[in-house]
């Protein structure tokens, strides 16, 4: 949350930083700002409330000229989204700073700095770091030393980038929690919250570790560890290109990402799943072959949409691999004591690989007796990938829309691969394994067919726009599908939506059902169908309006209070993936009709790097 981009070059940096902010806007978008040091070593700053485009407009009218600069797009934690609270923050007219994260001991530091005569302009925790750096510069530190001193005092999670009039030839940045990547150009160097921000200027990157400080100069980059010792870090060349985040022909990134799912799923299967051959354990890493047969239990930990993927996988894990599986949200897992079953695998799911709670849960797991940590993640360079012994990447490509779509379905595809690997290692029936591999390989084509429901779902969505609430129902592995459908709808259309296991309806939510409460149900043609149908009758009998996403053969008739939308069949165990697609489309079109900001819904951010 919050995006940082900063750099020092032989050319003016404003446009580079502004483009970086546009590419980081998924991290926060309530205000944005940029500051540069000019040729006379004076600081200039522009800040605006709202989207990066507002800042872009202000800079187009009055550009900032300077060859060293810092920039920020904010997701407010301390202090409301006003111009005064927007970053960069400046101390004493000479130090400018941008910050991502939370400085937990800001209150005592603020009191101390006030007593020393520093004036606070904002309500942010960030401003204490700006004043504290100015304080150390006054005592004779250079900018690098000042930042190193301040880092030793700060508690919490933060990434900072700083420029100062006193020491104009450098940008100093540091990381303790939120990610920071260093971009290497020719005669210019940058830092940013992610690789995407810097792709227009470089493809060569190094990744800062927690506790490290980086000193960027035009001709040199030096990284220091917590003790102040210089660290040598390899430079990696990214395979990504700047164009990868274009919206193309689509109206929104979310729409594009929904329609990219057949390709993203194919990419996640590519080279790993072949119908007539068992999966190779090597896809998880070299240690996997020896580890897999030892695994007797799985603990899945994740947040948001990734957590829903984990919930679906639990059904697969127990049914196909016969392995006990627990799933928990990371923010809960990290703060409680657990009984870890013998020979357990710790499995994390994360699109970004930077979610603070998930990373903290991984840290917590190190003190517990897990056999290994496996991460399923979409970002190869992420902290989560670097901190896990085993990794399975989803090849979804960059996901920009805050509401996760293709990351979710590719996570499910990766999870099924893990389930198959575990089942194989326990001697599962070869014919069943072959059938499931076949189902995986057919999935891209079936998702393509589900996407063809788009015009029909657009018409259904039109009827939702005026509704304030919705109930989603599912049973078994389709209960988390219902949860994901409800989450999508509330995230982007702001319609209050709740999901229930259909059997729970009569234990409370049925009281809410009347003609104004649409009930969306997911109806696979499986052995729970008759039970689900009884639940649907309970809704109908109370005048509720049903929208049922049904597999062929479910034999539900359209009629008063009953709208049936047939979803392609033939996906077998992977039906939860297929059923998700129409729910994504429903949320998307409802939001478009409502006129909300689909890609950047209010109050949310794509990458949640604070607790
Ligand atoms: C945020 C995003 C969600 C995402 C969740 C977990 O809430 O808005 O789309 O599911 O974080 O993110 P992760 O990157 O760990 O999957």
Coordinates of C-alpha atoms and ligand atoms in Angstrom, one line a residue:
X1 CA 0.0 0.0 0.0
X2 CA 1.3 3.4 -1.1
X3 CA 3.6 3.3 -4.0
X4 CA 7.1 4.8 -4.0
X5 CA 9.3 5.7 -7.0
X6 CA 12.4 7.8 -6.8
X7 CA 15.6 8.3 -8.7
X8 CA 18.6 10.3 -9.8
X9 CA 19.6 10.8 -13.4
X10 CA 21.4 13.0 -16.0
X11 CA 18.0 14.2 -17.2
X12 CA 14.9 15.6 -15.6
X13 CA 13.2 12.9 -13.6
X14 CA 9.6 14.3 -13.4
X15 CA 8.1 12.4 -16.2
X16 CA 9.9 9.1 -15.3
X17 CA 8.6 9.4 -11.7
X18 CA 5.1 10.3 -12.9
X19 CA 4.9 7.3 -15.2
X20 CA 6.2 5.2 -12.3
X21 CA 3.3 6.5 -10.2
X22 CA 0.8 5.6 -12.9
X23 CA 2.1 2.1 -12.8
X24 CA 2.0 1.9 -9.0
X25 CA -1.4 3.4 -8.7
X26 CA -2.9 0.0 -7.8
X27 CA -1.1 0.4 -4.5
X28 CA -3.1 3.4 -3.4
X29 CA -4.9 6.2 -5.1
X30 CA -6.2 8.8 -2.6
X31 CA -3.5 11.4 -3.2
X32 CA -0.2 11.7 -5.0
X33 CA 2.9 13.9 -4.9
X34 CA 6.3 14.5 -6.3
X35 CA 9.4 16.5 -5.2
X36 CA 12.6 17.3 -7.1
X37 CA 15.9 18.9 -6.3
X38 CA 16.8 21.6 -8.9
X39 CA 20.2 22.6 -10.2
X40 CA 20.5 25.2 -7.4
X41 CA 19.8 22.3 -4.9
X42 CA 16.4 23.7 -3.9
X43 CA 13.4 21.5 -3.2
X44 CA 10.2 21.8 -5.2
X45 CA 7.1 19.8 -4.5
X46 CA 3.6 19.3 -6.0
X47 CA 0.9 17.3 -4.3
X48 CA -2.7 16.7 -5.2
X49 CA -5.7 14.9 -3.6
X50 CA -7.1 12.1 -5.8
X51 CA -5.7 10.1 -8.6
X52 CA -2.2 10.3 -10.1
X53 CA -3.9 12.0 -13.1
X54 CA -4.7 15.0 -10.9
X55 CA -1.0 15.3 -10.1
X56 CA -0.2 14.8 -13.8
X57 CA -2.5 17.7 -14.7
X58 CA -0.8 20.0 -12.1
X59 CA 2.6 19.0 -13.4
X60 CA 1.6 19.6 -17.0
X61 CA 0.6 23.1 -16.1
X62 CA 3.7 23.9 -14.0
X63 CA 6.4 21.3 -14.4
X64 CA 9.1 20.5 -11.8
X65 CA 12.6 20.6 -13.2
X66 CA 15.2 18.6 -11.4
X67 CA 17.4 15.5 -11.9
X68 CA 16.8 13.9 -8.5
X69 CA 13.4 13.3 -7.2
X70 CA 10.9 11.2 -5.2
X71 CA 7.3 10.5 -5.7
X72 CA 4.4 8.8 -4.0
X73 CA 0.8 7.5 -4.5
X74 CA -1.0 7.2 -1.1
X75 CA -3.3 4.8 0.6
X76 CA -4.1 6.7 3.8
X77 CA -3.3 5.1 7.2
X78 CA -2.5 8.0 9.5
X79 CA -4.4 11.1 8.6
X80 CA -7.2 11.6 6.0
X81 CA -6.5 11.9 2.3
X82 CA -5.8 15.7 2.2
X83 CA -3.1 17.7 0.4
X84 CA -1.3 18.4 3.7
X85 CA -1.2 14.7 4.5
X86 CA 0.0 13.7 1.0
X87 CA 3.6 12.8 0.5
X88 CA 6.4 13.9 -0.1
X89 CA 6.7 15.5 3.4
X90 CA 9.3 18.1 3.8
X91 CA 11.3 19.1 7.0
X92 CA 12.9 22.5 7.4
X93 CA 12.7 23.2 3.7
X94 CA 15.6 20.8 3.1
X95 CA 14.6 17.2 3.5
X96 CA 11.9 15.5 1.4
X97 CA 10.7 12.0 2.1
X98 CA 8.1 9.5 0.8
X99 CA 7.0 6.5 2.9
X100 CA 5.1 3.3 2.5
X101 CA 4.1 1.5 5.7
X102 CA 3.4 2.4 9.3
X103 CA 5.9 3.9 11.8
X104 CA 4.5 2.4 15.0
X105 CA 6.6 4.6 17.4
X106 CA 5.6 7.8 15.7
X107 CA 3.9 9.3 18.8
X108 CA 6.9 9.4 21.2
X109 CA 9.2 10.5 18.3
X110 CA 6.7 13.3 17.5
X111 CA 6.6 14.5 21.1
X112 CA 10.4 14.5 21.2
X113 CA 10.7 16.4 17.9
X114 CA 8.1 19.0 18.9
X115 CA 10.0 19.6 22.1
X116 CA 13.1 20.2 19.9
X117 CA 11.1 22.9 18.0
X118 CA 10.1 21.0 14.8
X119 CA 6.8 22.1 13.4
X120 CA 4.3 19.4 12.2
X121 CA 2.1 20.2 9.2
X122 CA 0.4 16.9 8.8
X123 CA -1.3 14.2 10.8
X124 CA 1.0 11.5 9.3
X125 CA 3.4 9.2 11.0
X126 CA 5.8 9.9 8.1
X127 CA 6.6 13.4 9.0
X128 CA 8.5 12.3 12.1
X129 CA 11.0 10.5 9.8
X130 CA 11.4 13.7 7.8
X131 CA 12.2 15.8 10.9
X132 CA 14.4 13.2 12.4
X133 CA 16.5 13.0 9.2
X134 CA 16.8 16.9 9.3
X135 CA 17.8 16.6 13.0
X136 CA 20.7 14.2 12.1
X137 CA 21.8 16.3 9.1
X138 CA 22.0 19.3 11.6
X139 CA 24.3 17.2 13.7
X140 CA 26.7 16.8 10.8
X141 CA 25.6 13.5 9.2
X142 CA 25.5 13.1 5.5
X143 CA 22.2 11.9 4.1
X144 CA 23.2 8.2 4.1
X145 CA 24.3 8.4 7.8
X146 CA 21.2 10.3 8.7
X147 CA 18.9 7.7 7.2
X148 CA 20.9 4.9 8.8
X149 CA 20.5 6.6 12.2
X150 CA 16.8 7.1 11.7
X151 CA 16.2 3.5 10.6
X152 CA 17.8 2.3 13.8
X153 CA 15.1 4.3 15.8
X154 CA 12.0 3.5 13.8
X155 CA 9.7 0.7 14.8
X156 CA 7.1 -0.8 12.4
X157 CA 7.1 -1.6 8.7
X158 CA 8.3 1.0 6.3
X159 CA 10.0 1.7 3.0
X160 CA 11.4 5.3 2.6
X161 CA 13.0 7.3 -0.1
X162 CA 14.7 10.6 0.7
X163 CA 16.4 13.6 -0.9
X164 CA 18.0 16.6 0.8
X165 CA 19.3 20.0 -0.3
X166 CA 22.4 19.5 2.0
X167 CA 23.5 16.4 0.0
X168 CA 22.1 16.7 -3.5
X169 CA 24.0 14.1 -5.4
X170 CA 22.1 11.1 -4.0
X171 CA 18.8 9.5 -3.2
X172 CA 18.8 7.4 -0.1
X173 CA 16.1 4.7 0.4
X174 CA 15.5 1.9 2.9
X175 CA 13.3 -1.1 3.4
X176 CA 11.9 -2.8 6.5
X177 CA 8.8 -4.6 5.4
X178 CA 7.2 -3.2 2.3
X179 CA 9.1 -4.1 -0.9
X180 CA 11.6 -1.9 -2.6
X181 CA 13.4 -2.7 -5.8
X182 CA 16.5 -0.9 -7.2
X183 CA 16.5 -0.2 -11.0
X184 CA 19.9 0.2 -12.7
X185 CA 20.1 2.4 -15.8
X186 CA 23.1 4.0 -17.5
X187 CA 24.1 7.1 -15.6
X188 CA 20.8 6.9 -13.7
X189 CA 19.4 4.8 -10.9
X190 CA 16.0 4.4 -9.3
X191 CA 14.1 2.7 -6.6
X192 CA 10.4 1.7 -6.6
X193 CA 7.8 -0.4 -4.8
X194 CA 7.8 -2.8 -7.7
X195 CA 9.5 -3.7 -11.0
X196 CA 6.5 -2.5 -13.1
X197 CA 7.1 1.1 -12.1
X198 CA 10.5 1.2 -13.6
X199 CA 10.1 -1.0 -16.8
X200 CA 10.0 2.0 -19.1
X201 CA 13.5 3.0 -18.0
X202 CA 15.3 -0.3 -17.2
X203 CA 14.9 -4.1 -17.0
X204 CA 17.9 -4.5 -14.6
X205 CA 16.9 -4.9 -11.0
X206 CA 18.1 -5.8 -7.5
X207 CA 15.8 -6.4 -4.5
X208 CA 16.4 -4.9 -1.1
X209 CA 16.2 -7.1 1.9
X210 CA 14.7 -6.0 5.2
X211 CA 16.9 -3.7 7.2
X212 CA 18.9 -2.6 4.1
X213 CA 19.6 1.0 3.1
X214 CA 20.5 1.9 -0.5
X215 CA 22.6 4.9 -1.6
X216 CA 21.8 5.9 -5.2
X217 CA 24.1 8.1 -7.1
X218 CA 24.1 8.7 -10.8
X219 CA 27.2 6.5 -11.3
X220 CA 26.9 4.1 -8.4
X221 CA 24.6 2.1 -6.2
X222 CA 25.7 1.0 -2.8
X223 CA 23.6 -1.2 -0.5
X224 CA 24.2 -1.5 3.2
X225 CA 22.9 -4.0 5.7
X226 CA 21.6 -3.3 9.3
X227 CA 25.1 -3.1 10.6
X228 CA 26.2 -0.6 8.0
X229 CA 28.3 -3.1 6.1
X230 CA 28.3 -2.9 2.3
X231 CA 26.3 -5.8 0.6
X232 CA 27.0 -7.1 -2.9
X233 CA 23.7 -8.0 -4.6
X234 CA 23.3 -9.6 -8.0
X235 CA 21.5 -7.7 -10.7
X236 CA 18.7 -9.6 -12.3
X237 CA 17.3 -9.0 -15.8
X238 CA 13.5 -9.0 -15.8
X239 CA 11.7 -10.7 -18.6
X240 CA 8.8 -8.2 -18.3
X241 CA 8.3 -5.4 -20.7
X242 CA 6.8 -2.0 -20.2
X243 CA 3.8 -2.7 -22.5
X244 CA 2.5 -5.5 -20.4
X245 CA 0.2 -3.3 -18.4
X246 CA -1.8 -1.7 -21.3
X247 CA -5.6 -2.0 -21.2
X248 CA -5.7 -2.8 -24.9
X249 CA -9.2 -2.9 -26.4
X250 CA -10.9 -3.3 -23.0
X251 CA -12.7 -0.7 -21.0
X252 CA -11.2 -1.7 -17.6
X253 CA -8.2 -3.7 -16.5
X254 CA -10.6 -6.0 -14.6
X255 CA -12.5 -6.8 -17.8
X256 CA -9.3 -7.5 -19.7
X257 CA -8.0 -9.7 -16.9
X258 CA -11.3 -11.7 -16.8
X259 CA -11.0 -12.3 -20.5
X260 CA -7.3 -13.2 -20.2
X261 CA -8.1 -16.2 -18.1
X262 CA -8.0 -18.9 -20.7
X263 CA -4.5 -17.8 -21.7
X264 CA -3.4 -17.3 -18.1
X265 CA -4.6 -20.8 -17.2
X266 CA -2.8 -22.3 -20.2
X267 CA 0.4 -20.5 -19.2
X268 CA 0.1 -21.9 -15.7
X269 CA -0.3 -25.4 -17.1
X270 CA 2.4 -25.1 -19.8
X271 CA 5.3 -27.5 -19.4
X272 CA 3.9 -28.9 -16.2
X273 CA 0.8 -30.9 -17.0
X274 CA 0.7 -33.6 -19.7
X275 CA -2.2 -35.9 -19.9
X276 CA -0.4 -39.2 -20.0
X277 CA 2.5 -38.5 -17.7
X278 CA 2.5 -37.8 -13.9
X279 CA 3.5 -34.4 -12.8
X280 CA 7.1 -33.8 -12.0
X281 CA 7.8 -32.8 -8.3
X282 CA 10.7 -30.7 -9.6
X283 CA 8.2 -27.9 -10.6
X284 CA 8.1 -27.0 -6.9
X285 CA 11.9 -26.9 -6.5
X286 CA 14.7 -29.4 -6.1
X287 CA 13.8 -30.3 -2.5
X288 CA 10.3 -31.4 -3.5
X289 CA 11.0 -34.9 -4.6
X290 CA 12.2 -36.0 -1.2
X291 CA 9.7 -33.9 0.8
X292 CA 6.4 -34.7 -0.9
X293 CA 6.1 -38.3 0.3
X294 CA 6.7 -37.2 3.9
X295 CA 3.8 -34.7 3.9
X296 CA 0.9 -35.9 6.1
X297 CA -1.0 -32.6 6.5
X298 CA -1.3 -29.2 4.9
X299 CA -1.9 -25.8 6.5
X300 CA -2.9 -23.1 4.0
X301 CA -2.6 -19.4 4.9
X302 CA -3.6 -16.5 2.7
X303 CA -5.7 -13.3 2.6
X304 CA -8.7 -12.0 0.6
X305 CA -9.3 -13.7 -2.7
X306 CA -6.3 -15.9 -2.2
X307 CA -7.9 -17.2 1.0
X308 CA -10.9 -18.3 -1.0
X309 CA -8.7 -20.2 -3.4
X310 CA -7.2 -22.0 -0.4
X311 CA -10.7 -22.8 0.9
X312 CA -11.6 -24.5 -2.4
X313 CA -8.3 -26.4 -2.4
X314 CA -9.1 -27.9 1.0
X315 CA -11.9 -29.9 -0.5
X316 CA -9.6 -31.1 -3.3
X317 CA -6.8 -31.9 -0.9
X318 CA -9.0 -34.1 1.3
X319 CA -11.0 -35.7 -1.5
X320 CA -8.2 -36.4 -4.0
X321 CA -5.0 -36.6 -2.0
X322 CA -6.6 -37.8 1.3
X323 CA -4.5 -35.4 3.3
X324 CA -6.0 -33.3 6.1
X325 CA -6.0 -29.7 5.2
X326 CA -6.7 -26.5 7.2
X327 CA -7.1 -23.0 5.8
X328 CA -6.8 -19.8 7.8
X329 CA -6.6 -16.1 7.0
X330 CA -3.1 -14.9 7.6
X331 CA -4.1 -12.0 9.9
X332 CA -5.6 -14.5 12.3
X333 CA -3.0 -17.2 11.9
X334 CA 0.0 -15.0 12.7
X335 CA -1.4 -14.1 16.2
X336 CA -2.4 -17.4 17.6
X337 CA -0.9 -20.5 19.0
X338 CA -1.3 -23.6 16.8
X339 CA -1.1 -27.3 17.1
X340 CA 0.9 -28.2 14.0
X341 CA 0.1 -31.8 12.9
X342 CA 3.2 -33.9 12.3
X343 CA 4.9 -33.6 8.9
X344 CA 2.8 -30.6 7.9
X345 CA 3.4 -28.5 4.8
X346 CA 2.9 -24.7 5.2
X347 CA 1.3 -23.4 2.0
X348 CA 0.8 -19.7 1.3
X349 CA -1.1 -18.2 -1.6
X350 CA -0.6 -14.7 -2.7
X351 CA -1.0 -12.8 -6.0
X352 CA 1.5 -10.1 -5.1
X353 CA 3.8 -12.0 -2.7
X354 CA 4.0 -8.8 -0.6
X355 CA 0.9 -9.1 1.6
X356 CA 2.2 -8.1 5.1
X357 CA 0.0 -10.6 7.0
X358 CA 0.9 -13.5 4.8
X359 CA 4.6 -12.7 5.0
X360 CA 4.3 -12.4 8.8
X361 CA 2.6 -15.8 8.9
X362 CA 5.5 -17.3 7.0
X363 CA 7.9 -15.8 9.6
X364 CA 5.7 -17.2 12.4
X365 CA 5.7 -20.6 10.8
X366 CA 9.5 -20.8 11.1
X367 CA 9.2 -21.2 14.9
X368 CA 6.7 -24.1 14.3
X369 CA 7.4 -27.6 13.2
X370 CA 6.6 -27.5 9.5
X371 CA 8.4 -29.7 7.0
X372 CA 8.6 -26.9 4.5
X373 CA 7.0 -23.7 3.2
X374 CA 5.5 -23.7 -0.3
X375 CA 4.4 -20.4 -1.9
X376 CA 2.0 -20.2 -4.8
X377 CA 2.5 -16.7 -6.1
X378 CA 2.2 -14.6 -9.3
X379 CA 5.3 -12.4 -8.8
X380 CA 8.6 -14.3 -9.2
X381 CA 10.7 -11.5 -7.6
X382 CA 8.4 -11.1 -4.5
X383 CA 9.3 -11.4 -0.9
X384 CA 7.1 -14.4 -0.4
X385 CA 8.9 -16.3 -3.2
X386 CA 12.3 -15.4 -1.8
X387 CA 11.3 -16.6 1.7
X388 CA 9.8 -20.0 0.7
X389 CA 11.8 -23.2 0.2
X390 CA 9.3 -24.4 -2.4
X391 CA 7.6 -22.3 -5.0
X392 CA 4.9 -22.8 -7.7
X393 CA 4.4 -19.7 -9.8
X394 CA 1.1 -18.8 -11.4
X395 CA 1.8 -17.3 -14.8
X396 CA -1.2 -15.0 -14.8
X397 CA 0.8 -12.0 -16.0
X398 CA 0.4 -8.6 -14.2
X399 CA -2.9 -8.1 -12.5
X400 CA -3.8 -4.5 -12.2
X401 CA -7.5 -4.4 -11.3
X402 CA -7.8 -4.3 -7.5
X403 CA -10.4 -7.0 -7.6
X404 CA -8.5 -10.2 -8.3
X405 CA -9.7 -12.4 -11.1
X406 CA -7.1 -14.2 -13.2
X407 CA -4.8 -14.5 -10.2
X408 CA -7.6 -16.5 -8.4
X409 CA -8.3 -18.9 -11.2
X410 CA -4.6 -19.5 -11.9
X411 CA -4.0 -20.1 -8.2
X412 CA -6.7 -22.8 -8.3
X413 CA -5.0 -24.4 -11.3
X414 CA -1.7 -24.3 -9.4
X415 CA -3.3 -25.7 -6.3
X416 CA -4.8 -28.6 -8.2
X417 CA -1.2 -29.3 -9.4
X418 CA 0.0 -29.5 -5.8
X419 CA -2.9 -31.7 -4.9
X420 CA -2.0 -34.1 -7.8
X421 CA 1.6 -34.1 -6.8
X422 CA 0.7 -35.0 -3.2
X423 CA -1.8 -37.6 -4.4
X424 CA 0.8 -39.2 -6.8
X425 CA 3.4 -39.4 -4.0
X426 CA 0.9 -41.4 -2.0
X427 CA 0.2 -43.8 -4.8
X428 CA -3.1 -42.5 -6.0
X429 CA -5.0 -44.4 -8.7
X430 CA -3.3 -43.8 -12.0
X431 CA -6.6 -43.6 -14.0
X432 CA -8.0 -41.0 -11.6
X433 CA -4.8 -38.9 -11.9
X434 CA -4.9 -39.1 -15.6
X435 CA -8.6 -38.0 -15.7
X436 CA -7.8 -35.0 -13.5
X437 CA -4.8 -34.0 -15.7
X438 CA -7.2 -34.2 -18.7
X439 CA -9.7 -32.0 -16.8
X440 CA -6.9 -29.4 -16.2
X441 CA -5.9 -29.4 -19.8
X442 CA -9.5 -28.9 -21.0
X443 CA -10.1 -26.0 -18.6
X444 CA -8.8 -23.1 -20.8
X445 CA -11.3 -24.1 -23.5
X446 CA -14.2 -24.3 -21.0
X447 CA -13.4 -21.0 -19.5
X448 CA -13.5 -19.5 -23.0
X449 CA -17.0 -20.9 -23.3
X450 CA -18.0 -19.5 -19.9
X451 CA -16.8 -16.1 -21.1
X452 CA -19.3 -16.3 -24.0
X453 CA -22.0 -15.8 -21.3
X454 CA -20.9 -12.2 -21.1
X455 CA -23.9 -10.6 -23.0
X456 CA -26.4 -12.7 -21.0
X457 CA -24.8 -11.8 -17.7
X458 CA -24.8 -8.1 -18.7
X459 CA -28.6 -8.2 -18.9
X460 CA -28.8 -9.9 -15.5
X461 CA -26.5 -7.3 -14.0
X462 CA -28.7 -4.5 -15.3
X463 CA -31.4 -5.8 -12.9
X464 CA -29.0 -5.6 -9.9
X465 CA -28.0 -2.0 -10.1
X466 CA -30.8 -0.8 -7.8
X467 CA -30.4 -3.5 -5.2
X468 CA -28.6 -2.7 -2.0
X469 CA -27.9 -6.3 -0.9
X470 CA -27.4 -9.8 -2.3
X471 CA -27.0 -13.3 -0.8
X472 CA -24.8 -15.9 -2.4
X473 CA -25.3 -19.6 -1.8
X474 CA -23.2 -22.7 -2.5
X475 CA -22.4 -26.1 -1.0
X476 CA -19.1 -27.9 -0.6
X477 CA -16.3 -26.5 -2.7
X478 CA -18.9 -24.1 -4.2
X479 CA -19.4 -22.4 -0.9
X480 CA -16.0 -20.6 -1.2
X481 CA -17.0 -19.9 -4.9
X482 CA -20.1 -18.1 -3.5
X483 CA -17.8 -16.3 -1.1
X484 CA -15.6 -15.1 -3.9
X485 CA -18.7 -14.0 -5.9
X486 CA -19.9 -12.0 -3.0
X487 CA -16.5 -10.5 -2.4
X488 CA -16.2 -9.4 -6.1
X489 CA -19.7 -7.8 -6.0
X490 CA -19.1 -5.8 -2.8
X491 CA -15.5 -4.8 -3.7
X492 CA -16.4 -3.1 -6.9
X493 CA -20.1 -2.3 -6.9
X494 CA -20.4 -1.5 -3.2
X495 CA -23.5 -3.7 -3.0
X496 CA -23.6 -5.4 0.4
X497 CA -23.2 -9.1 -0.4
X498 CA -22.9 -12.1 1.9
X499 CA -22.2 -15.8 1.1
X500 CA -23.6 -18.7 3.0
X501 CA -23.3 -22.5 2.8
X502 CA -26.7 -23.2 1.4
X503 CA -27.5 -25.5 4.2
X504 CA -27.1 -22.7 6.7
X505 CA -29.8 -20.6 5.1
X506 CA -32.5 -21.6 7.6
X507 CA -30.2 -20.8 10.5
X508 CA -30.5 -17.0 10.0
X509 CA -30.1 -15.5 6.6
X510 CA -33.6 -16.7 5.5
X511 CA -35.0 -14.0 7.7
X512 CA -33.5 -11.4 5.2
X513 CA -35.2 -13.0 2.1
X514 CA -37.9 -11.0 0.5
X515 CA -38.6 -9.6 -3.0
X516 CA -35.8 -7.1 -2.6
X517 CA -33.1 -9.6 -1.8
X518 CA -31.7 -11.3 -4.8
X519 CA -30.2 -14.7 -4.0
X520 CA -27.5 -16.0 -6.3
X521 CA -26.8 -19.7 -6.1
X522 CA -24.1 -21.9 -7.7
X523 CA -25.6 -25.2 -8.8
X524 CA -23.2 -27.9 -10.0
X525 CA -24.7 -31.1 -11.2
X526 CA -23.3 -33.2 -8.4
X527 CA -24.6 -35.4 -5.6
X528 CA -25.5 -32.4 -3.5
X529 CA -27.9 -31.1 -6.1
X530 CA -31.1 -32.3 -4.6
X531 CA -30.1 -30.8 -1.2
X532 CA -29.3 -27.5 -2.9
X533 CA -32.6 -27.5 -4.7
X534 CA -34.5 -27.8 -1.4
X535 CA -32.6 -24.8 -0.2
X536 CA -33.6 -22.9 -3.3
X537 CA -37.2 -23.8 -2.7
X538 CA -36.9 -22.3 0.7
X539 CA -36.0 -19.0 -0.9
X540 CA -38.7 -19.2 -3.5
X541 CA -41.4 -19.9 -1.0
X542 CA -40.5 -16.6 0.8
X543 CA -40.8 -14.5 -2.4
X544 CA -37.1 -14.2 -3.0
X545 CA -35.7 -13.8 -6.5
X546 CA -33.2 -16.5 -7.5
X547 CA -30.4 -16.3 -10.0
X548 CA -28.9 -19.7 -10.4
X549 CA -25.7 -20.5 -12.2
X550 CA -26.3 -24.1 -13.1
X551 CA -24.4 -26.9 -14.9
X552 CA -26.2 -28.7 -17.7
X553 CA -28.6 -31.3 -16.5
X554 CA -29.5 -29.5 -13.3
X555 CA -33.1 -29.4 -14.5
X556 CA -34.2 -26.1 -13.0
X557 CA -36.8 -24.2 -15.1
X558 CA -36.9 -20.4 -15.6
X559 CA -40.1 -19.0 -14.1
X560 CA -41.4 -16.5 -11.6
X561 CA -38.6 -15.9 -9.1
X562 CA -36.2 -18.3 -10.8
X563 CA -33.6 -17.2 -13.4
X564 CA -31.3 -19.9 -14.5
X565 CA -28.1 -19.2 -16.3
X566 CA -26.5 -22.3 -17.8
X567 CA -22.7 -22.6 -17.3
X568 CA -20.7 -25.1 -19.5
X569 CA -20.4 -28.5 -18.1
X570 CA -17.6 -31.1 -18.4
X571 CA -15.1 -29.5 -16.0
X572 CA -15.4 -32.3 -13.4
X573 CA -13.5 -31.4 -10.2
X574 CA -12.5 -28.1 -11.7
X575 CA -16.1 -26.8 -11.8
X576 CA -15.4 -24.3 -9.0
X577 CA -13.0 -22.6 -11.4
X578 CA -15.5 -22.4 -14.2
X579 CA -18.4 -21.3 -11.9
X580 CA -16.3 -18.4 -10.7
X581 CA -16.1 -16.8 -14.2
X582 CA -19.8 -15.8 -14.5
X583 CA -19.7 -14.4 -11.0
X584 CA -16.8 -12.2 -11.9
X585 CA -18.7 -11.0 -15.0
X586 CA -21.8 -10.3 -12.8
X587 CA -19.8 -8.2 -10.4
X588 CA -18.0 -6.4 -13.2
X589 CA -21.1 -5.5 -15.2
X590 CA -23.1 -4.5 -12.1
X591 CA -20.2 -2.1 -11.2
X592 CA -20.1 -0.7 -14.7
X593 CA -23.9 0.0 -14.6
X594 CA -23.5 1.6 -11.2
X595 CA -20.7 3.8 -12.5
X596 CA -18.2 2.9 -9.8
X597 CA -14.5 3.0 -10.2
X598 CA -14.1 -0.7 -11.3
X599 CA -10.3 -0.9 -11.3
X600 CA -9.6 1.2 -8.2
X601 CA -12.6 0.9 -5.9
X602 CA -12.8 3.2 -3.0
X603 CA -10.8 2.5 0.2
X604 CA -9.1 -0.6 -1.3
X605 CA -5.6 -1.3 -2.6
X606 CA -4.2 -4.1 -4.6
X607 CA -1.1 -4.8 -2.6
X608 CA -1.7 -4.7 1.2
X609 CA 1.8 -4.2 2.6
X610 CA 0.6 -3.0 6.0
X611 CA -1.1 -4.9 8.8
Ligands
LIG1 C1 -6.0 -7.2 -1.3 C2 -6.5 -7.2 -2.7 C3 -7.1 -8.5 -3.0 C4 -6.2 -9.7 -2.7 C5 -5.7 -9.6 -1.2 C6 -4.6 -10.6 -1.0 O1 -7.1 -7.2 -0.4 O2 -7.3 -6.1 -3.0 O3 -7.5 -8.6 -4.4 O4 -6.9 -10.9 -2.8 O5 -5.2 -8.3 -1.0 O6 -3.5 -10.3 -1.8 P1 -2.4 -11.3 -2.3 O7 -1.5 -10.5 -3.2 O8 -1.7 -11.8 -1.1 O9 -3.1 -12.4 -3.0

